[in-house]
PDB file of C-alpha atoms in Angstrom:
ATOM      1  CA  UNK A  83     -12.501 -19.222 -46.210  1.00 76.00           C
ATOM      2  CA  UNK A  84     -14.205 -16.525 -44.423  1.00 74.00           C
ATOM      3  CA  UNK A  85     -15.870 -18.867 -42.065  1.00 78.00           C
ATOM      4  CA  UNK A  86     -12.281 -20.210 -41.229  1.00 81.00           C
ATOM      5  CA  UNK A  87     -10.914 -16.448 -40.624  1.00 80.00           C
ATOM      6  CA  UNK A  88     -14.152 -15.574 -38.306  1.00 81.00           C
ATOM      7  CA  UNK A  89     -13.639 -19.043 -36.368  1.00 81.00           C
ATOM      8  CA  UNK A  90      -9.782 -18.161 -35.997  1.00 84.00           C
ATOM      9  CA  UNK A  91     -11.198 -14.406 -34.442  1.00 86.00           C
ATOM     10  CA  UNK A  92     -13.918 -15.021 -32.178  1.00 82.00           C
ATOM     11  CA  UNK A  93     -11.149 -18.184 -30.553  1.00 86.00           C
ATOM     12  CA  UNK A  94      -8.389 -15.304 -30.430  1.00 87.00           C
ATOM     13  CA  UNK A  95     -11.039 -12.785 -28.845  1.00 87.00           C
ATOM     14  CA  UNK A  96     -12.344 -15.643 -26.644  1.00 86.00           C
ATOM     15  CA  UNK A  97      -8.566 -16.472 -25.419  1.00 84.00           C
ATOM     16  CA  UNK A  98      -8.459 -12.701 -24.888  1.00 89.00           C
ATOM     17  CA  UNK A  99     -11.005 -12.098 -22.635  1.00 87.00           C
ATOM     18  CA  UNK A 100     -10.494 -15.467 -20.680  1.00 85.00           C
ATOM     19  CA  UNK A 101      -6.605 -14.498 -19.928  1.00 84.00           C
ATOM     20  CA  UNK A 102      -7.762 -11.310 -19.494  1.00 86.00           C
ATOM     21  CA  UNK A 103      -9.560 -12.132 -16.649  1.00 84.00           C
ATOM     22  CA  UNK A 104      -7.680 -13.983 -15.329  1.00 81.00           C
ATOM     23  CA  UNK A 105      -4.700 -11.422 -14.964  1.00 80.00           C
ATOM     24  CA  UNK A 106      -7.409  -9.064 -13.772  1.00 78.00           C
ATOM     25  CA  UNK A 107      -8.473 -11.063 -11.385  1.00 75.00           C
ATOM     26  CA  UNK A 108      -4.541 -12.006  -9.835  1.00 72.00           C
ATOM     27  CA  UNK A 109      -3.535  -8.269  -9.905  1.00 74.00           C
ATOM     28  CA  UNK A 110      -6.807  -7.313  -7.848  1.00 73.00           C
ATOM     29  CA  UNK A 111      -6.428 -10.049  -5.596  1.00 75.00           C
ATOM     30  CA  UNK A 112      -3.514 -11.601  -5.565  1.00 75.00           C
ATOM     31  CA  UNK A 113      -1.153  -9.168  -5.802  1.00 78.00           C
ATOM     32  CA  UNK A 114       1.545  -7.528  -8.023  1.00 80.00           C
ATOM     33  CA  UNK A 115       5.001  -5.124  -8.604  1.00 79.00           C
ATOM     34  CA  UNK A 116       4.856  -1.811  -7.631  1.00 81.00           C
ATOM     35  CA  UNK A 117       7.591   0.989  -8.354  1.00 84.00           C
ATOM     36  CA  UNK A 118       7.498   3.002  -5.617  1.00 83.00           C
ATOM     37  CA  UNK A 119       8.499   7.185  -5.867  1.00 83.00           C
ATOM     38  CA  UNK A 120       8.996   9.854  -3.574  1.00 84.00           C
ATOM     39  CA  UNK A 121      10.937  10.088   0.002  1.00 84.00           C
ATOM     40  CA  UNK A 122       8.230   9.318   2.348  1.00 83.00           C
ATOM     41  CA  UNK A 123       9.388   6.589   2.942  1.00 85.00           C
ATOM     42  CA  UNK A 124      13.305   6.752   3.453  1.00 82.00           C
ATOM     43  CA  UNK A 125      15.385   4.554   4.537  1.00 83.00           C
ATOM     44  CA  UNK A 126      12.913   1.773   4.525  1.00 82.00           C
ATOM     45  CA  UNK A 127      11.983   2.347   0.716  1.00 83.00           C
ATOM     46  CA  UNK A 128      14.344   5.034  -1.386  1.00 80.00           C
ATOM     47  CA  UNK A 129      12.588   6.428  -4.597  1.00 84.00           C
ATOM     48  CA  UNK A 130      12.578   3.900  -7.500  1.00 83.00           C
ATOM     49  CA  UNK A 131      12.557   1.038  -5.555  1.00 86.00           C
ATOM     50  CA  UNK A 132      10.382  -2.113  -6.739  1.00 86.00           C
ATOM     51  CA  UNK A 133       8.371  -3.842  -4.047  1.00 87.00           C
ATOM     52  CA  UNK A 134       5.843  -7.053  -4.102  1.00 86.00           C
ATOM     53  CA  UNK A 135       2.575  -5.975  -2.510  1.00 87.00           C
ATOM     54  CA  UNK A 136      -0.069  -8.491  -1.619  1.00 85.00           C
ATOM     55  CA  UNK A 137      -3.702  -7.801  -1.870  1.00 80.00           C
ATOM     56  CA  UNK A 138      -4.829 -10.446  -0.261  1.00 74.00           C
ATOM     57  CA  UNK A 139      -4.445  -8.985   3.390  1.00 73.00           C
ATOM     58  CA  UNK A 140      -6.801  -6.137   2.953  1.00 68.00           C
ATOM     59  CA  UNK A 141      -9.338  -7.966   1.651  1.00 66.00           C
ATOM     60  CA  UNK A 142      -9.605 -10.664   4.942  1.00 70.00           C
ATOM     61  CA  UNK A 143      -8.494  -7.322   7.488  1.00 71.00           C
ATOM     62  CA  UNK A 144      -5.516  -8.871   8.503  1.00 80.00           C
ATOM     63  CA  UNK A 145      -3.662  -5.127   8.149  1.00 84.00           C
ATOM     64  CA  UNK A 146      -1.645  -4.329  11.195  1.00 87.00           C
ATOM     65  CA  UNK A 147       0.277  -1.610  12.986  1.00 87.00           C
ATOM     66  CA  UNK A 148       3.257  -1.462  11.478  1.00 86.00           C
ATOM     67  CA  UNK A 149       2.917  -3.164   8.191  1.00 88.00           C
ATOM     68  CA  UNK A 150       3.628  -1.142   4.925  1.00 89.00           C
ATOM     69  CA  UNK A 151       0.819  -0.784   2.686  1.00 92.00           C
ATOM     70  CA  UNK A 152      -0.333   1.097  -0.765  1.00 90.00           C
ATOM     71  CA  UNK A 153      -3.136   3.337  -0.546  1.00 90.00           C
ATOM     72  CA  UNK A 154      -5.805   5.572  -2.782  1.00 89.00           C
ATOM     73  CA  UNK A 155      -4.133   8.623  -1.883  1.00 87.00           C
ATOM     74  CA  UNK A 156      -6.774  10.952   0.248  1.00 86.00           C
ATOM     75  CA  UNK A 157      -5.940  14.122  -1.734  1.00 84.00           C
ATOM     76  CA  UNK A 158      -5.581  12.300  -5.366  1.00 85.00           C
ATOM     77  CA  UNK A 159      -8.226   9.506  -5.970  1.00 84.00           C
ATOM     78  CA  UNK A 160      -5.875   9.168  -9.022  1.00 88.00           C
ATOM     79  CA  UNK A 161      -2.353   8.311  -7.186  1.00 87.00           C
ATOM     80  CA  UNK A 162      -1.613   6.207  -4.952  1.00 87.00           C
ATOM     81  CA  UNK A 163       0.706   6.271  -2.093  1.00 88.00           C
ATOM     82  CA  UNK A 164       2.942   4.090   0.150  1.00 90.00           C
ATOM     83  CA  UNK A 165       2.954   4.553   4.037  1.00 91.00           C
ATOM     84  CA  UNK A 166       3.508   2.860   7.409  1.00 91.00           C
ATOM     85  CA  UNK A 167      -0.064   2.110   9.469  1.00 91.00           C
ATOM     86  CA  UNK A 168       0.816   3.423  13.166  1.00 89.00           C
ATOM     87  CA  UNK A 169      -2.685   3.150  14.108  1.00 87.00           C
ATOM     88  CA  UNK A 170      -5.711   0.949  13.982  1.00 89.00           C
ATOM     89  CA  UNK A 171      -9.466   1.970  14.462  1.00 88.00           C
ATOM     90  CA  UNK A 172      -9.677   2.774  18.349  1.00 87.00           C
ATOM     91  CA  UNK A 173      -5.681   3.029  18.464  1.00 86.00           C
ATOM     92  CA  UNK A 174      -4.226   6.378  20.440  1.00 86.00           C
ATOM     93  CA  UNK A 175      -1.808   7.878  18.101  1.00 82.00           C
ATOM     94  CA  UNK A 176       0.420  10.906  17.961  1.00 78.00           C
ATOM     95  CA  UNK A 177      -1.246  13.523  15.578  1.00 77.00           C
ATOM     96  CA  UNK A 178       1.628  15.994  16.187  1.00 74.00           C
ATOM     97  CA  UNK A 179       5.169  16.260  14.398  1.00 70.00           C
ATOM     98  CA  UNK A 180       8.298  15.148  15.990  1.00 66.00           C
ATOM     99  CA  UNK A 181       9.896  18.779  16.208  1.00 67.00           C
ATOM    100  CA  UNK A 182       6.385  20.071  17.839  1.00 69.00           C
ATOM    101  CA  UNK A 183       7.182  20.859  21.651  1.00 72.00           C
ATOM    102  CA  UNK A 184       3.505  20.278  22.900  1.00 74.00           C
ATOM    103  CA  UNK A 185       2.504  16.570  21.748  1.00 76.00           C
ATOM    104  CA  UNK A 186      -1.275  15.892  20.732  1.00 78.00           C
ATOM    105  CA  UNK A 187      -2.883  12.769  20.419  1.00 80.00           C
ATOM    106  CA  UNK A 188      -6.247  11.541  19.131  1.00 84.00           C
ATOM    107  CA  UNK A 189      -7.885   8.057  18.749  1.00 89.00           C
ATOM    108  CA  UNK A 190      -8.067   6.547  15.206  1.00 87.00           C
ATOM    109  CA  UNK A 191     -12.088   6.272  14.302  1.00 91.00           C
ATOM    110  CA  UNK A 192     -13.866   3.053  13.185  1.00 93.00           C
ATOM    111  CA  UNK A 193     -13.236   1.688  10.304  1.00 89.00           C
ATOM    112  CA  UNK A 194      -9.967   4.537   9.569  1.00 92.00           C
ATOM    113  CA  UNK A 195      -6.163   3.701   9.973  1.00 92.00           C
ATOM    114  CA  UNK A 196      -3.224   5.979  10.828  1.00 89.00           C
ATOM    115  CA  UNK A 197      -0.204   5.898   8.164  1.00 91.00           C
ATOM    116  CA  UNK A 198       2.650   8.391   8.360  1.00 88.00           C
ATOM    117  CA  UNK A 199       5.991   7.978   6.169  1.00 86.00           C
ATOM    118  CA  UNK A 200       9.235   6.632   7.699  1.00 84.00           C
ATOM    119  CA  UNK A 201      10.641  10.013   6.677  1.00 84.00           C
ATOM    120  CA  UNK A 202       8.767  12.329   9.419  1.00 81.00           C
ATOM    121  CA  UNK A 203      10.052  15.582   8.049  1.00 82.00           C
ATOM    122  CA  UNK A 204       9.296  14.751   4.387  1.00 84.00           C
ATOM    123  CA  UNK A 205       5.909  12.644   4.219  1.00 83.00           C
ATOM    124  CA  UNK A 206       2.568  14.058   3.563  1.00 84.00           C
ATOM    125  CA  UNK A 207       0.541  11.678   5.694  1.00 85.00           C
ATOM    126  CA  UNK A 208      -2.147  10.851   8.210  1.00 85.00           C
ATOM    127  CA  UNK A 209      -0.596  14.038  10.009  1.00 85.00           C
ATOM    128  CA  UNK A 210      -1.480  16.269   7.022  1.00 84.00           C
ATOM    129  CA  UNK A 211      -4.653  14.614   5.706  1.00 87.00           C
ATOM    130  CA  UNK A 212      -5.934  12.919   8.842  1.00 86.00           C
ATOM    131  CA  UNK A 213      -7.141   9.037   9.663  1.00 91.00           C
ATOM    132  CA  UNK A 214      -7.990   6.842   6.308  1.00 91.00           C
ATOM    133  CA  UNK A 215     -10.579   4.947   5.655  1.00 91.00           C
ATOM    134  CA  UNK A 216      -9.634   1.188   5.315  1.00 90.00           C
ATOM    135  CA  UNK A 217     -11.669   0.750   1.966  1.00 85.00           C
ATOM    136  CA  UNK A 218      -8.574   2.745   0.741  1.00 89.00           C
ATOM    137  CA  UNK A 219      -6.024  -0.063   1.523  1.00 89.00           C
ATOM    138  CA  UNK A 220      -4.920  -1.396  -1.987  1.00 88.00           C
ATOM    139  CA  UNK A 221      -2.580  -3.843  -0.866  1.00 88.00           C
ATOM    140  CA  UNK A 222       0.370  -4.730   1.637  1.00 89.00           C
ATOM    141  CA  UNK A 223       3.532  -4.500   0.912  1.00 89.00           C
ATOM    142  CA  UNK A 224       5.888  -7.737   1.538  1.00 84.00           C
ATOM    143  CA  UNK A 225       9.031  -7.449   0.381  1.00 82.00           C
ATOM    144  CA  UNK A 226      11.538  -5.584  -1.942  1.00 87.00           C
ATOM    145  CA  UNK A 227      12.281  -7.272  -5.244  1.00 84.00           C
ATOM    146  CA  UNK A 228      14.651  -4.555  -6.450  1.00 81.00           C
ATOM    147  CA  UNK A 229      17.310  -3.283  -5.728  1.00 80.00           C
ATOM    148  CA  UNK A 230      19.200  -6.947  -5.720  1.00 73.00           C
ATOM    149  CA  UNK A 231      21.027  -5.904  -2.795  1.00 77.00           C
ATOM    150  CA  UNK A 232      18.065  -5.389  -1.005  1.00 76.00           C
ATOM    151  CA  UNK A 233      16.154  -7.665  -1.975  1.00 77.00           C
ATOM    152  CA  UNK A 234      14.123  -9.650   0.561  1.00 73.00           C
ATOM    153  CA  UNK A 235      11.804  -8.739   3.540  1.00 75.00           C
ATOM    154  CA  UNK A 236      11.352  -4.812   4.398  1.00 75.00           C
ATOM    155  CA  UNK A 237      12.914  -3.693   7.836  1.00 68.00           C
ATOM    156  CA  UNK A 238      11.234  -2.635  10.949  1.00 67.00           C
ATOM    157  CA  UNK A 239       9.930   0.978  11.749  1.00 66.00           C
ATOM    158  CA  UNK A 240      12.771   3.632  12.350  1.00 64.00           C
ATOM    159  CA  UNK A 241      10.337   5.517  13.851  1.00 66.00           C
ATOM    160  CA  UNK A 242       8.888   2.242  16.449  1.00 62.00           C
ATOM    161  CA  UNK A 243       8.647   5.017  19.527  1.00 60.00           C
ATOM    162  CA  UNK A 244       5.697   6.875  17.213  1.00 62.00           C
ATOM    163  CA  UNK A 245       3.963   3.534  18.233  1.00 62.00           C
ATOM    164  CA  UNK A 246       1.716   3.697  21.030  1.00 55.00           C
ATOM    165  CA  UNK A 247       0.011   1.071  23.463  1.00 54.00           C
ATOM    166  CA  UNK A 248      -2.560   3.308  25.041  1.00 47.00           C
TER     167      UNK A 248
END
């Protein structure tokens, strides 16, 4: 009898760990559903939207200007945050705000990437915190699940002119 109950728990504990894994292992590299908060990133994303992000982009570099990805946030290891990459490592980018009258630029260093919010006036960003370091990349974002109305791929850039080909 108690061998049969001790069989019957190290199986369960066995299963446990195995499928435990293995969901580990697809929502580190695979990818998964994020609920997304705050207006940083209006009109593209409103608050309480439900995205797919991929992780799968990050981890072979394929990250590029204007794709949508989730991030360790800079000021809160803790939190993480959802922004447009502007710039690339060696990219010129715009380091001012769109209501300053003198414009500054600066070049994105190695191994960093520029993100700013679709909402300019109302996104702590890359123009608060400065360039990112990639290794902070969780994932990209591909498309919005929810929504149902919205549902599909995510639009382009409203902000495409904060692009630059320097």
């Amino acid at each position: 009898m108690l061998r049969d109950v001790l069989g019957k728990t190290f199986r369960f504990l066995g299963y446990t760990v195995q499928y435990g894994c293995i969901a580990h292992c697809a929502f580190e590299y695979l990818g998964g559903i994020v609920v997304c908060s705050g207006p940083s990133m209006e009109p593209t994303i409103q608050n309480s939207d439900i995205v797919f992000s991929e992780n799968l982009s990050h981890h072979f570099y394929c990250i590029r200007k204007g794709d949508i990805v989730i991030v360790k946030s800079p000021n809160d290891p803790k939190s993480n945050i959802c922004k447009r990459v502007i710039g690339l490592e060696g990219d010129k980018v715009c380091t001012s705000n769109p209501s300053d009258f003198l414009k500054s630029h600066s070049y994105v260093p190695k191994g960093h990437v520029w993100l700013e919010g679709d909402n300019l006036r109302n996104s702590t960003d890359s123009r608060c915190y400065g360039p990112v370091p990639y290794g902070l990349i969780r994932g990209r974002i591909c498309f919005k699940i929810w929504p149902l109305n919205d549902f599909g791929f995510l639009r382009a850039s409203p902000n495409g002119h904060r692009f630059l080909d320097d």
